[in-house]
Amino acid sequence: MKAVFWWCHAHSGDARTAREKLATMPTDADIDFLFSVYSASPSREDGGPEWGDRAVWEDLHHRDPYPFWLD
């Protein structure tokens, strides 16, 4: 998460110094809070993932020689 924020700040053309950018970065506590708020989705009784909790292998890897984006 922090790497994504840093990459965005580094490539944004922002004139602030690294010290100023780091002061606005989220802390570990901020990231933990956001994760707890936005990951509060209903879970199954057996503890397994619900739909939408992860990427499905077949969605990312196709055996078809034709790209799926041509549809």
mmCIF file of C-alpha atoms in Angstrom:
data_model
loop_
_atom_site.group_PDB
_atom_site.id
_atom_site.type_symbol
_atom_site.label_atom_id
_atom_site.label_comp_id
_atom_site.label_asym_id
_atom_site.label_seq_id
_atom_site.Cartn_x
_atom_site.Cartn_y
_atom_site.Cartn_z
ATOM 1 C CA MET A 1 0.000 0.000 0.000
ATOM 2 C CA LYS A 2 2.727 2.432 0.945
ATOM 3 C CA ALA A 3 4.647 1.596 -2.225
ATOM 4 C CA VAL A 4 1.617 2.536 -4.330
ATOM 5 C CA PHE A 5 1.252 5.862 -2.543
ATOM 6 C CA TRP A 6 4.965 6.578 -2.906
ATOM 7 C CA TRP A 7 4.921 5.704 -6.631
ATOM 8 C CA CYS A 8 1.949 8.019 -7.187
ATOM 9 C CA HIS A 9 3.641 10.858 -5.336
ATOM 10 C CA ALA A 10 6.948 10.286 -7.126
ATOM 11 C CA HIS A 11 5.338 10.320 -10.575
ATOM 12 C CA SER A 12 2.808 13.097 -10.001
ATOM 13 C CA GLY A 13 5.121 15.999 -10.782
ATOM 14 C CA ASP A 14 4.440 17.417 -7.340
ATOM 15 C CA ALA A 15 7.030 20.031 -6.340
ATOM 16 C CA ARG A 16 7.028 19.092 -2.650
ATOM 17 C CA THR A 17 10.147 17.628 -1.067
ATOM 18 C CA ALA A 18 10.388 13.983 -0.026
ATOM 19 C CA ARG A 19 10.039 15.033 3.623
ATOM 20 C CA GLU A 20 6.783 16.868 2.881
ATOM 21 C CA LYS A 21 5.451 13.936 0.866
ATOM 22 C CA LEU A 22 6.297 11.444 3.609
ATOM 23 C CA ALA A 23 4.467 13.595 6.151
ATOM 24 C CA THR A 24 1.236 13.117 4.177
ATOM 25 C CA MET A 25 1.666 9.373 3.633
ATOM 26 C CA PRO A 26 -0.703 7.072 5.527
ATOM 27 C CA THR A 27 0.723 5.392 8.614
ATOM 28 C CA ASP A 28 0.455 1.686 9.394
ATOM 29 C CA ALA A 29 -2.426 2.501 11.745
ATOM 30 C CA ASP A 30 -4.216 4.388 8.944
ATOM 31 C CA ILE A 31 -3.837 1.434 6.582
ATOM 32 C CA ASP A 32 -5.017 -1.032 9.248
ATOM 33 C CA PHE A 33 -8.064 1.158 9.916
ATOM 34 C CA LEU A 34 -8.942 1.420 6.212
ATOM 35 C CA PHE A 35 -8.546 -2.330 5.789
ATOM 36 C CA SER A 36 -10.796 -3.055 8.753
ATOM 37 C CA VAL A 37 -13.470 -0.644 7.498
ATOM 38 C CA TYR A 38 -13.511 -1.669 3.849
ATOM 39 C CA SER A 39 -12.963 -5.386 4.317
ATOM 40 C CA ALA A 40 -15.962 -5.752 6.596
ATOM 41 C CA SER A 41 -17.830 -7.953 4.158
ATOM 42 C CA PRO A 42 -20.034 -10.868 5.119
ATOM 43 C CA SER A 43 -18.120 -14.099 5.465
ATOM 44 C CA ARG A 44 -19.175 -17.679 5.219
ATOM 45 C CA GLU A 45 -19.718 -19.741 8.336
ATOM 46 C CA ASP A 46 -16.760 -21.978 7.463
ATOM 47 C CA GLY A 47 -14.438 -18.958 7.150
ATOM 48 C CA GLY A 48 -13.972 -19.283 3.397
ATOM 49 C CA PRO A 49 -13.835 -16.308 1.073
ATOM 50 C CA GLU A 50 -16.983 -14.782 -0.359
ATOM 51 C CA TRP A 51 -17.414 -13.814 -3.982
ATOM 52 C CA GLY A 52 -15.232 -10.861 -4.829
ATOM 53 C CA ASP A 53 -12.693 -11.450 -2.069
ATOM 54 C CA ARG A 54 -9.914 -12.487 -4.438
ATOM 55 C CA ALA A 55 -8.972 -12.813 -8.064
ATOM 56 C CA VAL A 56 -9.955 -16.030 -9.772
ATOM 57 C CA TRP A 57 -7.129 -17.793 -11.615
ATOM 58 C CA GLU A 58 -9.290 -18.375 -14.697
ATOM 59 C CA ASP A 59 -10.093 -14.665 -14.927
ATOM 60 C CA LEU A 60 -6.417 -13.831 -15.293
ATOM 61 C CA HIS A 61 -5.129 -16.805 -17.324
ATOM 62 C CA HIS A 62 -6.854 -17.961 -20.480
ATOM 63 C CA ARG A 63 -5.997 -21.054 -22.484
ATOM 64 C CA ASP A 64 -7.846 -19.563 -25.427
ATOM 65 C CA PRO A 65 -5.479 -18.253 -28.143
ATOM 66 C CA TYR A 66 -7.787 -15.276 -28.658
ATOM 67 C CA PRO A 67 -7.669 -12.434 -26.151
ATOM 68 C CA PHE A 68 -10.827 -11.993 -24.101
ATOM 69 C CA TRP A 69 -10.854 -8.242 -24.733
ATOM 70 C CA LEU A 70 -11.821 -8.817 -28.386
ATOM 71 C CA ASP A 71 -15.349 -9.850 -27.381
#
